GROMACS .gro file of C-alpha atoms in nm:
model
  477
    1MET     CA    1  -4.555  -3.622 -15.705
    2THR     CA    2  -4.589  -3.442 -15.378
    3GLY     CA    3  -4.545  -3.722 -15.127
    4SER     CA    4  -4.326  -3.697 -14.822
    5PHE     CA    5  -3.956  -3.654 -14.881
    6LYS     CA    6  -3.731  -3.917 -14.738
    7ARG     CA    7  -3.377  -3.828 -14.637
    8SER     CA    8  -3.127  -4.018 -14.833
    9PRO     CA    9  -2.860  -4.231 -14.657
   10PHE     CA   10  -2.616  -4.085 -14.913
   11VAL     CA   11  -2.648  -3.739 -14.763
   12MET     CA   12  -2.317  -3.658 -14.596
   13SER     CA   13  -2.261  -3.463 -14.275
   14VAL     CA   14  -2.178  -3.097 -14.302
   15ALA     CA   15  -1.828  -3.179 -14.167
   16THR     CA   16  -1.770  -3.427 -14.451
   17VAL     CA   17  -1.900  -3.176 -14.705
   18LEU     CA   18  -1.655  -2.911 -14.590
   19VAL     CA   19  -1.357  -3.151 -14.581
   20LEU     CA   20  -1.425  -3.277 -14.925
   21ALA     CA   21  -1.479  -2.923 -15.064
   22ALA     CA   22  -1.162  -2.798 -14.905
   23CYS     CA   23  -0.970  -3.074 -15.075
   24SER     CA   24  -1.109  -2.994 -15.413
   25GLY     CA   25  -0.832  -2.772 -15.534
   26THR     CA   26  -0.817  -2.407 -15.624
   27PRO     CA   27  -0.785  -2.288 -15.974
   28SER     CA   28  -0.636  -1.952 -16.050
   29ALA     CA   29  -0.783  -1.668 -15.860
   30ALA     CA   30  -0.791  -1.464 -16.188
   31SER     CA   31  -1.052  -1.692 -16.334
   32PRO     CA   32  -1.403  -1.540 -16.323
   33ALA     CA   33  -1.527  -1.890 -16.237
   34ALA     CA   34  -1.248  -1.970 -15.988
   35SER     CA   35  -1.355  -2.223 -15.739
   36GLY     CA   36  -1.159  -2.214 -15.421
   37SER     CA   37  -1.166  -2.354 -15.076
   38ALA     CA   38  -1.406  -2.222 -14.808
   39PRO     CA   39  -1.345  -1.863 -14.696
   40PRO     CA   40  -1.198  -1.786 -14.356
   41ALA     CA   41  -1.403  -1.747 -14.041
   42ALA     CA   42  -1.478  -1.378 -14.106
   43SER     CA   43  -1.653  -1.467 -14.430
   44GLU     CA   44  -1.839  -1.751 -14.255
   45SER     CA   45  -1.976  -1.505 -13.999
   46ALA     CA   46  -2.085  -1.268 -14.270
   47ALA     CA   47  -2.270  -1.544 -14.457
   48ALA     CA   48  -2.437  -1.656 -14.135
   49SER     CA   49  -2.555  -1.306 -14.065
   50GLY     CA   50  -2.714  -1.265 -14.411
   51ALA     CA   51  -2.449  -1.035 -14.549
   52GLU     CA   52  -2.472  -1.203 -14.883
   53GLY     CA   53  -2.802  -1.031 -14.954
   54SER     CA   54  -3.153  -0.994 -14.829
   55ALA     CA   55  -3.443  -1.215 -14.939
   56VAL     CA   56  -3.629  -1.066 -15.237
   57THR     CA   57  -3.945  -1.271 -15.184
   58GLY     CA   58  -4.153  -1.388 -14.886
   59ALA     CA   59  -4.235  -1.054 -14.738
   60THR     CA   60  -4.614  -1.119 -14.750
   61CYS     CA   61  -4.603  -1.481 -14.631
   62GLN     CA   62  -4.863  -1.608 -14.387
   63ALA     CA   63  -4.753  -1.614 -14.025
   64GLY     CA   64  -4.637  -1.953 -13.913
   65ALA     CA   65  -4.555  -2.074 -14.269
   66THR     CA   66  -4.258  -2.306 -14.297
   67GLU     CA   67  -3.963  -2.113 -14.440
   68VAL     CA   68  -3.768  -2.252 -14.740
   69LYS     CA   69  -3.449  -2.058 -14.820
   70PHE     CA   70  -3.375  -2.049 -15.192
   71TRP     CA   71  -3.045  -1.913 -15.331
   72THR     CA   72  -2.973  -1.805 -15.692
   73GLU     CA   73  -2.683  -1.615 -15.842
   74HIS     CA   74  -2.916  -1.495 -16.124
   75THR     CA   75  -2.959  -1.125 -16.163
   76PRO     CA   76  -3.218  -0.914 -16.348
   77PRO     CA   77  -3.394  -0.958 -16.570
   78ALA     CA   78  -3.400  -1.339 -16.509
   79SER     CA   79  -3.419  -1.306 -16.133
   80ASP     CA   80  -3.723  -1.076 -16.170
   81THR     CA   81  -3.910  -1.357 -16.335
   82MET     CA   82  -3.789  -1.604 -16.074
   83ALA     CA   83  -3.915  -1.381 -15.804
   84LYS     CA   84  -4.263  -1.378 -15.966
   85MET     CA   85  -4.258  -1.758 -15.987
   86VAL     CA   86  -4.165  -1.777 -15.615
   87GLU     CA   87  -4.441  -1.544 -15.513
   88SER     CA   88  -4.698  -1.736 -15.710
   89PHE     CA   89  -4.585  -2.055 -15.539
   90ASN     CA   90  -4.612  -1.889 -15.199
   91GLN     CA   91  -4.961  -1.768 -15.271
   92ALA     CA   92  -5.072  -2.115 -15.380
   93ASN     CA   93  -4.905  -2.275 -15.079
   94PRO     CA   94  -4.977  -2.047 -14.779
   95ASP     CA   95  -4.826  -2.297 -14.538
   96ILE     CA   96  -4.481  -2.257 -14.709
   97CYS     CA   97  -4.278  -1.941 -14.738
   98VAL     CA   98  -4.006  -1.952 -14.995
   99LYS     CA   99  -3.752  -1.672 -14.950
  100MET     CA  100  -3.539  -1.622 -15.259
  101THR     CA  101  -3.205  -1.450 -15.213
  102ILE     CA  102  -2.969  -1.334 -15.492
  103VAL     CA  103  -2.623  -1.436 -15.402
  104PRO     CA  104  -2.374  -1.301 -15.662
  105GLY     CA  105  -2.118  -1.547 -15.785
  106THR     CA  106  -2.017  -1.756 -16.077
  107GLU     CA  107  -2.117  -2.096 -16.208
  108THR     CA  108  -1.836  -2.293 -16.050
  109ASN     CA  109  -1.759  -2.090 -15.731
  110ILE     CA  110  -1.947  -2.229 -15.428
  111ALA     CA  111  -1.738  -2.061 -15.167
  112LYS     CA  112  -2.041  -1.865 -15.038
  113LEU     CA  113  -2.244  -2.172 -15.019
  114LEU     CA  114  -1.976  -2.357 -14.821
  115ALA     CA  115  -1.940  -2.054 -14.591
  116SER     CA  116  -2.312  -2.060 -14.528
  117ILE     CA  117  -2.305  -2.431 -14.444
  118ARG     CA  118  -2.022  -2.375 -14.198
  119GLY     CA  119  -2.194  -2.079 -14.056
  120GLY     CA  120  -2.521  -2.251 -14.001
  121ALA     CA  121  -2.705  -2.041 -14.257
  122ALA     CA  122  -2.719  -2.267 -14.559
  123PRO     CA  123  -3.011  -2.242 -14.804
  124ASP     CA  124  -3.255  -2.528 -14.841
  125VAL     CA  125  -3.263  -2.509 -15.224
  126TYR     CA  126  -2.980  -2.396 -15.449
  127LEU     CA  127  -2.986  -2.312 -15.819
  128ALA     CA  128  -2.686  -2.497 -15.954
  129ASP     CA  129  -2.545  -2.481 -16.305
  130ARG     CA  130  -2.640  -2.828 -16.415
  131PHE     CA  131  -2.305  -2.937 -16.552
  132THR     CA  132  -2.157  -2.899 -16.208
  133VAL     CA  133  -2.408  -3.120 -16.034
  134PRO     CA  134  -2.212  -3.454 -16.058
  135GLN     CA  135  -1.904  -3.286 -15.902
  136ARG     CA  136  -2.101  -3.124 -15.625
  137ALA     CA  137  -2.279  -3.454 -15.561
  138SER     CA  138  -1.935  -3.633 -15.536
  139GLU     CA  139  -1.827  -3.371 -15.288
  140GLY     CA  140  -2.144  -3.418 -15.075
  141VAL     CA  141  -2.258  -3.060 -15.126
  142LEU     CA  142  -2.603  -3.170 -15.270
  143ALA     CA  143  -2.852  -3.413 -15.127
  144GLU     CA  144  -2.985  -3.714 -15.319
  145LEU     CA  145  -3.344  -3.684 -15.442
  146PRO     CA  146  -3.478  -4.040 -15.389
  147GLU     CA  147  -3.822  -3.961 -15.524
  148ALA     CA  148  -3.701  -3.789 -15.841
  149GLY     CA  149  -3.676  -4.098 -16.050
  150ALA     CA  150  -4.042  -4.102 -16.135
  151LEU     CA  151  -3.996  -3.770 -16.322
  152LYS     CA  152  -3.708  -3.892 -16.542
  153ASP     CA  153  -3.908  -3.939 -16.866
  154GLN     CA  154  -4.058  -3.588 -16.840
  155TYR     CA  155  -3.718  -3.417 -16.893
  156LEU     CA  156  -3.487  -3.394 -17.187
  157ASP     CA  157  -3.237  -3.684 -17.174
  158PHE     CA  158  -2.923  -3.476 -17.177
  159ALA     CA  159  -3.055  -3.244 -16.906
  160TRP     CA  160  -3.151  -3.536 -16.688
  161ASN     CA  161  -2.813  -3.712 -16.742
  162GLU     CA  162  -2.638  -3.395 -16.603
  163THR     CA  163  -2.817  -3.438 -16.275
  164GLN     CA  164  -2.692  -3.790 -16.215
  165PHE     CA  165  -2.398  -3.922 -16.013
  166GLN     CA  166  -2.330  -4.294 -15.958
  167GLY     CA  167  -2.681  -4.379 -16.072
  168LYS     CA  168  -2.862  -4.139 -15.831
  169THR     CA  169  -3.034  -3.805 -15.889
  170PHE     CA  170  -2.910  -3.484 -15.722
  171ALA     CA  171  -3.109  -3.212 -15.893
  172LEU     CA  172  -3.406  -3.140 -16.114
  173PRO     CA  173  -3.333  -2.986 -16.450
  174PHE     CA  174  -3.464  -2.631 -16.493
  175ASP     CA  175  -3.391  -2.445 -16.817
  176THR     CA  176  -3.178  -2.497 -17.122
  177ASP     CA  177  -3.067  -2.287 -17.416
  178ALA     CA  178  -2.872  -2.279 -17.739
  179ARG     CA  179  -2.608  -2.050 -17.880
  180ALA     CA  180  -2.586  -1.843 -18.200
  181LEU     CA  181  -2.413  -1.540 -18.345
  182PHE     CA  182  -2.599  -1.218 -18.282
  183TYR     CA  183  -2.514  -0.917 -18.510
  184ASN     CA  184  -2.593  -0.553 -18.504
  185LYS     CA  185  -2.736  -0.465 -18.844
  186ASP     CA  186  -2.687  -0.090 -18.818
  187MET     CA  187  -2.318  -0.120 -18.723
  188ILE     CA  188  -2.263  -0.353 -19.019
  189LYS     CA  189  -2.438  -0.106 -19.251
  190ALA     CA  190  -2.236   0.184 -19.113
  191ALA     CA  191  -1.917  -0.008 -19.196
  192GLY     CA  192  -2.030  -0.039 -19.556
  193GLU     CA  193  -2.130  -0.402 -19.544
  194ASP     CA  194  -2.456  -0.571 -19.608
  195PRO     CA  195  -2.603  -0.757 -19.308
  196ALA     CA  196  -2.799  -0.985 -19.542
  197LYS     CA  197  -2.460  -1.177 -19.585
  198LEU     CA  198  -2.525  -1.307 -19.234
  199ASP     CA  199  -2.896  -1.396 -19.290
  200ILE     CA  200  -2.970  -1.728 -19.134
  201ALA     CA  201  -3.147  -1.838 -19.449
  202ASN     CA  202  -2.798  -1.850 -19.617
  203GLY     CA  203  -2.673  -2.110 -19.375
  204PRO     CA  204  -2.362  -2.071 -19.156
  205ALA     CA  205  -2.103  -1.810 -19.272
  206THR     CA  206  -1.737  -1.892 -19.251
  207ILE     CA  207  -1.522  -1.751 -18.967
  208ALA     CA  208  -1.314  -1.568 -19.235
  209ASP     CA  209  -1.625  -1.396 -19.375
  210VAL     CA  210  -1.740  -1.290 -19.030
  211LEU     CA  211  -1.400  -1.157 -18.940
  212ALA     CA  212  -1.383  -0.959 -19.264
  213ILE     CA  213  -1.706  -0.781 -19.177
  214ALA     CA  214  -1.602  -0.739 -18.807
  215ASP     CA  215  -1.273  -0.576 -18.894
  216LYS     CA  216  -1.455  -0.310 -19.098
  217ILE     CA  217  -1.667  -0.226 -18.792
  218THR     CA  218  -1.373  -0.199 -18.559
  219LYS     CA  219  -1.264   0.156 -18.489
  220GLN     CA  220  -0.954   0.287 -18.305
  221ASP     CA  221  -0.883   0.626 -18.138
  222ALA     CA  222  -0.584   0.840 -18.193
  223SER     CA  223  -0.383   0.633 -17.951
  224GLY     CA  224  -0.458   0.307 -18.125
  225ASN     CA  225  -0.699   0.185 -17.861
  226TYR     CA  226  -1.025   0.028 -17.968
  227GLU     CA  227  -1.334   0.242 -17.946
  228THR     CA  228  -1.567  -0.019 -18.099
  229MET     CA  229  -1.494  -0.370 -18.211
  230GLY     CA  230  -1.674  -0.581 -18.466
  231TRP     CA  231  -1.632  -0.911 -18.288
  232ILE     CA  232  -1.448  -1.079 -18.005
  233PRO     CA  233  -1.502  -1.447 -18.065
  234GLY     CA  234  -1.373  -1.553 -17.724
  235GLY     CA  235  -1.247  -1.340 -17.436
  236PRO     CA  236  -1.135  -1.193 -17.212
  237GLY     CA  237  -1.447  -1.189 -17.000
  238ALA     CA  238  -1.602  -0.898 -16.828
  239GLY     CA  239  -1.361  -0.698 -16.620
  240GLY     CA  240  -1.078  -0.833 -16.834
  241GLN     CA  241  -1.066  -1.164 -16.653
  242PRO     CA  242  -0.982  -1.494 -16.825
  243GLY     CA  243  -1.293  -1.639 -16.993
  244ALA     CA  244  -1.530  -1.517 -17.254
  245ILE     CA  245  -1.746  -1.230 -17.357
  246ASP     CA  246  -2.085  -1.389 -17.318
  247GLN     CA  247  -2.069  -1.735 -17.476
  248GLY     CA  248  -1.736  -1.743 -17.668
  249TRP     CA  249  -1.610  -2.016 -17.443
  250HIS     CA  250  -1.359  -2.295 -17.484
  251TYR     CA  251  -1.649  -2.536 -17.537
  252THR     CA  252  -1.795  -2.314 -17.807
  253TRP     CA  253  -1.488  -2.322 -18.026
  254GLY     CA  254  -1.379  -2.668 -17.938
  255PHE     CA  255  -1.711  -2.796 -18.062
  256THR     CA  256  -1.704  -2.570 -18.365
  257TYR     CA  257  -1.375  -2.725 -18.472
  258GLY     CA  258  -1.507  -3.075 -18.417
  259GLY     CA  259  -1.334  -3.129 -18.085
  260LYS     CA  260  -1.416  -3.386 -17.815
  261PHE     CA  261  -1.359  -3.278 -17.455
  262ALA     CA  262  -1.396  -3.613 -17.276
  263ASP     CA  263  -1.413  -3.981 -17.332
  264THR     CA  264  -1.656  -4.093 -17.069
  265ALA     CA  265  -1.627  -4.462 -17.155
  266ALA     CA  266  -1.252  -4.441 -17.081
  267CYS     CA  267  -1.312  -4.194 -16.789
  268THR     CA  268  -1.066  -3.940 -16.936
  269VAL     CA  269  -1.077  -3.571 -17.018
  270THR     CA  270  -0.942  -3.496 -17.363
  271PRO     CA  271  -0.857  -3.124 -17.393
  272THR     CA  272  -0.564  -3.206 -17.619
  273ASP     CA  273  -0.799  -3.350 -17.883
  274PRO     CA  274  -0.706  -3.194 -18.220
  275GLY     CA  275  -1.037  -3.022 -18.261
  276VAL     CA  276  -1.015  -2.857 -17.913
  277VAL     CA  277  -0.659  -2.745 -17.991
  278ALA     CA  278  -0.774  -2.607 -18.328
  279GLY     CA  279  -1.044  -2.401 -18.156
  280PHE     CA  280  -0.783  -2.261 -17.915
  281GLN     CA  281  -0.546  -2.189 -18.200
  282PHE     CA  282  -0.819  -1.978 -18.362
  283LEU     CA  283  -0.849  -1.779 -18.039
  284TYR     CA  284  -0.470  -1.746 -18.008
  285ASP     CA  285  -0.439  -1.617 -18.368
  286PHE     CA  286  -0.730  -1.374 -18.335
  287ALA     CA  287  -0.578  -1.214 -18.030
  288LYS     CA  288  -0.226  -1.202 -18.177
  289GLN     CA  289  -0.340  -1.027 -18.489
  290ARG     CA  290  -0.525  -0.765 -18.292
  291ASP     CA  291  -0.310  -0.718 -17.985
  292PRO     CA  292  -0.414  -0.900 -17.671
  293GLU     CA  293  -0.351  -0.599 -17.447
  294LYS     CA  294  -0.570  -0.372 -17.655
  295ILE     CA  295  -0.848  -0.627 -17.658
  296THR     CA  296  -0.828  -0.664 -17.277
  297ARG     CA  297  -0.827  -0.283 -17.239
  298PHE     CA  298  -1.141  -0.255 -17.456
  299VAL     CA  299  -1.326  -0.518 -17.255
  300SER     CA  300  -1.212  -0.378 -16.920
  301THR     CA  301  -1.336  -0.033 -17.029
  302ASN     CA  302  -1.662  -0.132 -17.177
  303MET     CA  303  -1.753  -0.428 -16.955
  304PRO     CA  304  -1.583  -0.328 -16.622
  305ASP     CA  305  -1.809  -0.528 -16.388
  306ALA     CA  306  -1.693  -0.885 -16.358
  307THR     CA  307  -2.047  -0.991 -16.268
  308ASN     CA  308  -2.138  -0.895 -16.626
  309PRO     CA  309  -2.479  -0.742 -16.578
  310ALA     CA  310  -2.692  -0.784 -16.890
  311GLN     CA  311  -2.728  -0.408 -16.943
  312GLN     CA  312  -2.350  -0.359 -16.958
  313ASN     CA  313  -2.279  -0.625 -17.223
  314ALA     CA  314  -2.083  -0.455 -17.499
  315PHE     CA  315  -2.324  -0.587 -17.764
  316THR     CA  316  -2.617  -0.433 -17.575
  317THR     CA  317  -2.446  -0.091 -17.543
  318GLY     CA  318  -2.348  -0.088 -17.913
  319LYS     CA  319  -1.975  -0.119 -17.859
  320LEU     CA  320  -1.945  -0.462 -18.008
  321GLY     CA  321  -2.095  -0.544 -18.346
  322MET     CA  322  -2.130  -0.924 -18.310
  323VAL     CA  323  -2.131  -1.167 -18.020
  324VAL     CA  324  -2.186  -1.539 -17.961
  325THR     CA  325  -2.468  -1.555 -17.715
  326GLY     CA  326  -2.788  -1.743 -17.638
  327ASP     CA  327  -3.158  -1.713 -17.672
  328TRP     CA  328  -3.190  -1.527 -17.344
  329ARG     CA  329  -3.035  -1.229 -17.525
  330ILE     CA  330  -3.372  -1.178 -17.706
  331ASP     CA  331  -3.535  -1.088 -17.377
  332GLU     CA  332  -3.241  -0.873 -17.261
  333MET     CA  333  -3.221  -0.673 -17.584
  334ALA     CA  334  -3.595  -0.597 -17.564
  335LYS     CA  335  -3.547  -0.470 -17.211
  336TYR     CA  336  -3.218  -0.285 -17.234
  337SER     CA  337  -3.175  -0.191 -17.599
  338PRO     CA  338  -3.515  -0.210 -17.765
  339ASP     CA  339  -3.418   0.016 -18.064
  340THR     CA  340  -3.126  -0.194 -18.178
  341ASP     CA  341  -3.188  -0.359 -18.510
  342TYR     CA  342  -3.019  -0.699 -18.484
  343GLY     CA  343  -3.030  -1.049 -18.625
  344PHE     CA  344  -2.882  -1.384 -18.529
  345THR     CA  345  -2.749  -1.677 -18.727
  346TYR     CA  346  -2.545  -1.994 -18.691
  347ILE     CA  347  -2.212  -1.988 -18.511
  348PRO     CA  348  -1.967  -1.945 -18.794
  349VAL     CA  349  -1.771  -2.242 -18.926
  350PRO     CA  350  -1.401  -2.294 -19.013
  351LYS     CA  351  -1.469  -2.360 -19.383
  352ALA     CA  352  -1.759  -2.342 -19.624
  353GLY     CA  353  -1.973  -2.644 -19.614
  354ASP     CA  354  -1.894  -2.737 -19.252
  355LYS     CA  355  -2.190  -2.813 -19.027
  356SER     CA  356  -2.239  -2.545 -18.759
  357ALA     CA  357  -2.209  -2.648 -18.397
  358THR     CA  358  -2.386  -2.514 -18.093
  359TRP     CA  359  -2.427  -2.642 -17.735
  360ALA     CA  360  -2.690  -2.640 -17.478
  361GLY     CA  361  -2.644  -2.560 -17.104
  362GLY     CA  362  -2.885  -2.475 -16.828
  363TRP     CA  363  -2.949  -2.476 -16.461
  364SER     CA  364  -3.107  -2.701 -16.197
  365VAL     CA  365  -3.259  -2.687 -15.853
  366ALA     CA  366  -3.086  -2.889 -15.589
  367LEU     CA  367  -3.149  -2.966 -15.213
  368ILE     CA  368  -2.876  -2.889 -14.970
  369PRO     CA  369  -2.804  -3.168 -14.716
  370ASN     CA  370  -2.965  -3.142 -14.372
  371SER     CA  371  -3.232  -2.904 -14.485
  372LYS     CA  372  -3.471  -2.813 -14.202
  373ALA     CA  373  -3.754  -2.825 -14.438
  374PRO     CA  374  -3.700  -3.100 -14.691
  375GLU     CA  375  -4.059  -3.186 -14.770
  376GLN     CA  376  -4.148  -2.825 -14.831
  377ALA     CA  377  -3.834  -2.769 -15.033
  378TRP     CA  378  -3.904  -3.074 -15.245
  379LYS     CA  379  -4.254  -2.943 -15.319
  380PHE     CA  380  -4.116  -2.609 -15.425
  381MET     CA  381  -3.852  -2.769 -15.646
  382GLN     CA  382  -4.112  -2.972 -15.833
  383TYR     CA  383  -4.303  -2.662 -15.899
  384PHE     CA  384  -4.008  -2.443 -16.002
  385ALA     CA  385  -3.852  -2.701 -16.230
  386GLY     CA  386  -4.179  -2.859 -16.332
  387PRO     CA  387  -4.413  -2.759 -16.611
  388GLU     CA  388  -4.578  -2.477 -16.429
  389GLY     CA  389  -4.261  -2.294 -16.338
  390GLN     CA  390  -4.082  -2.368 -16.663
  391LYS     CA  391  -4.375  -2.242 -16.866
  392VAL     CA  392  -4.348  -1.895 -16.710
  393TYR     CA  393  -3.971  -1.878 -16.726
  394THR     CA  394  -3.960  -1.990 -17.091
  395LYS     CA  395  -4.210  -1.728 -17.205
  396GLU     CA  396  -4.079  -1.441 -17.006
  397THR     CA  397  -3.697  -1.485 -17.030
  398LYS     CA  398  -3.671  -1.658 -17.365
  399HIS     CA  399  -3.476  -1.958 -17.228
  400LEU     CA  400  -3.579  -2.300 -17.341
  401PRO     CA  401  -3.754  -2.558 -17.122
  402THR     CA  402  -3.620  -2.901 -17.022
  403TRP     CA  403  -3.976  -3.038 -16.964
  404LYS     CA  404  -4.035  -3.223 -17.283
  405ALA     CA  405  -4.411  -3.141 -17.325
  406LEU     CA  406  -4.334  -2.769 -17.328
  407LEU     CA  407  -4.115  -2.784 -17.634
  408THR     CA  408  -4.425  -2.819 -17.853
  409ASP     CA  409  -4.634  -2.552 -17.671
  410ALA     CA  410  -4.644  -2.291 -17.952
  411SER     CA  411  -4.778  -2.022 -17.710
  412LEU     CA  412  -4.433  -2.004 -17.544
  413TYR     CA  413  -4.226  -1.895 -17.842
  414ASP     CA  414  -4.236  -1.586 -18.061
  415GLU     CA  415  -4.096  -1.593 -18.417
  416ARG     CA  416  -3.740  -1.528 -18.302
  417HIS     CA  417  -3.739  -1.759 -18.007
  418LYS     CA  418  -3.874  -2.063 -18.186
  419THR     CA  419  -3.574  -2.069 -18.410
  420PHE     CA  420  -3.368  -2.180 -18.109
  421LEU     CA  421  -3.589  -2.493 -18.087
  422ASP     CA  422  -3.418  -2.592 -18.409
  423PHE     CA  423  -3.078  -2.517 -18.265
  424LEU     CA  424  -3.157  -2.725 -17.965
  425ASN     CA  425  -3.225  -3.027 -18.180
  426VAL     CA  426  -2.864  -3.035 -18.299
  427ALA     CA  427  -2.698  -2.896 -17.988
  428THR     CA  428  -2.414  -3.075 -17.808
  429ASN     CA  429  -2.378  -3.061 -17.440
  430ARG     CA  430  -2.085  -3.055 -17.203
  431PRO     CA  431  -1.984  -3.400 -17.081
  432PRO     CA  432  -2.142  -3.472 -16.742
  433LEU     CA  433  -1.828  -3.536 -16.526
  434ALA     CA  434  -1.766  -3.555 -16.159
  435VAL     CA  435  -1.504  -3.295 -16.223
  436GLY     CA  436  -1.723  -3.074 -16.443
  437ALA     CA  437  -1.654  -2.749 -16.245
  438THR     CA  438  -1.288  -2.814 -16.201
  439TYR     CA  439  -1.253  -2.894 -16.573
  440TRP     CA  440  -1.437  -2.578 -16.669
  441ASP     CA  441  -1.202  -2.367 -16.452
  442ALA     CA  442  -0.896  -2.537 -16.591
  443LEU     CA  443  -1.019  -2.478 -16.949
  444THR     CA  444  -1.102  -2.115 -16.864
  445ASP     CA  445  -0.748  -2.055 -16.730
  446ALA     CA  446  -0.610  -2.219 -17.045
  447GLN     CA  447  -0.829  -1.998 -17.260
  448GLY     CA  448  -0.712  -1.691 -17.075
  449SER     CA  449  -0.342  -1.767 -17.120
  450VAL     CA  450  -0.391  -1.851 -17.486
  451GLU     CA  451  -0.579  -1.529 -17.555
  452LEU     CA  452  -0.308  -1.334 -17.380
  453ASN     CA  453  -0.061  -1.519 -17.607
  454SER     CA  454   0.142  -1.618 -17.295
  455LYS     CA  455   0.101  -1.985 -17.379
  456GLU     CA  456   0.062  -2.186 -17.694
  457PRO     CA  457  -0.270  -2.377 -17.717
  458MET     CA  458  -0.124  -2.733 -17.688
  459ALA     CA  459   0.082  -2.635 -17.384
  460ALA     CA  460  -0.202  -2.464 -17.208
  461LEU     CA  461  -0.441  -2.757 -17.278
  462GLN     CA  462  -0.191  -3.017 -17.170
  463GLU     CA  463  -0.168  -2.831 -16.837
  464ALA     CA  464  -0.541  -2.854 -16.805
  465GLN     CA  465  -0.538  -3.220 -16.868
  466ASP     CA  466  -0.257  -3.275 -16.613
  467ALA     CA  467  -0.446  -3.081 -16.353
  468VAL     CA  468  -0.787  -3.249 -16.405
  469GLN     CA  469  -0.729  -3.607 -16.499
  470PRO     CA  470  -0.584  -3.723 -16.165
  471ARG     CA  471  -0.898  -3.581 -15.998
  472LEU     CA  472  -1.125  -3.760 -16.236
  473ALA     CA  473  -0.939  -4.085 -16.176
  474GLU     CA  474  -0.996  -4.040 -15.800
  475VAL     CA  475  -1.373  -3.987 -15.817
  476GLY     CA  476  -1.447  -4.194 -16.128
  477CYS     CA  477  -1.715  -4.143 -16.394
   0.00000   0.00000   0.00000
């Protein structure tokens, strides 16, 4: 579908966008995914002048082509593949020039986007973490896509549902994924253990069994600081910030313990659900038994960059024996640690016989209100998030597609990657809420305090509920 794009009457003015965003609240600044109000005027000027970064594509575009500005926070190696995709589109559409810019950030922090809107330098297309789309739509940051409905049946249902707000579509699903426990076979052998214990053919291991292996891998120096660690199931995140190493998030362990994070029928968030509390209790106990300060010091030393570049991940560098991560790690290990002998298996379970849990996330392409080139942007979005773009991205980056027909294209998956198709079949997804980003940040802050042992799980999660539920009540489900 490449017809003309009609501006939606739902698209709000820039002034309204900024007022709504400024009223959206500000989680803790310590959170790596902290989402605050728009930056001051100096930052706005910087954004408007292109200080966020230079375009990495479009240098060879035809003179007179209509420019489409595309922002992503992705970094190599994923951004390298995206750049190839954009250049392919530009070559096939010489009347359009998509200029992709890498704008570092986090999934829930749109301060730079808001600054660009205020400074008159907003992109046309924005790569948004899909679970945040309903909230950004409610804030007026994303434009409705009135022609997108015809594509609904082509996408995975859960991914499509994450792009909806009040019955309208605000993004096109791009990729998805699933999570597993990756383990370094050589580090396990060096610790005197048999990595075959974790073979996926054996089904999910228990958390206790994984911890027993991990503790044998862990080594301390003369001062008692960790030189290597067998496993950090949660966080802190890179740079020692609240959050997770890779995918050891609140959702990961809440789902693992059978937790439910929201009741969409009742329009309530439920972070104090017993399963969610049990997952947080596991993280609390793990940190307490191994000293939260020492864990934070280890992470800060071995993953000092809060943007968490793939090549600095402690699992990639051989400082961490096991990590909960996703299928994209297959591609990153091939590029940054090709000699590492590793395997992956189910996320471990609380007790033998439990069904392992995993979850699927992913990104989406969205149109920013008042784009100067909406028709050209819409054409690019359909390519990028359609079968042509997703096919390239799936094969090169080892993510999974959201375009249903590509799930059965055997040419896209090697032996390792195709296992994640099975994981995807049983994956849960985060509840699509109009407070999705705010809820994520509140849960992240709660996780950080629990892993520092500064708050008990129930108290931290009750604070998250008290902070988020009034916001959800205002905007609705």
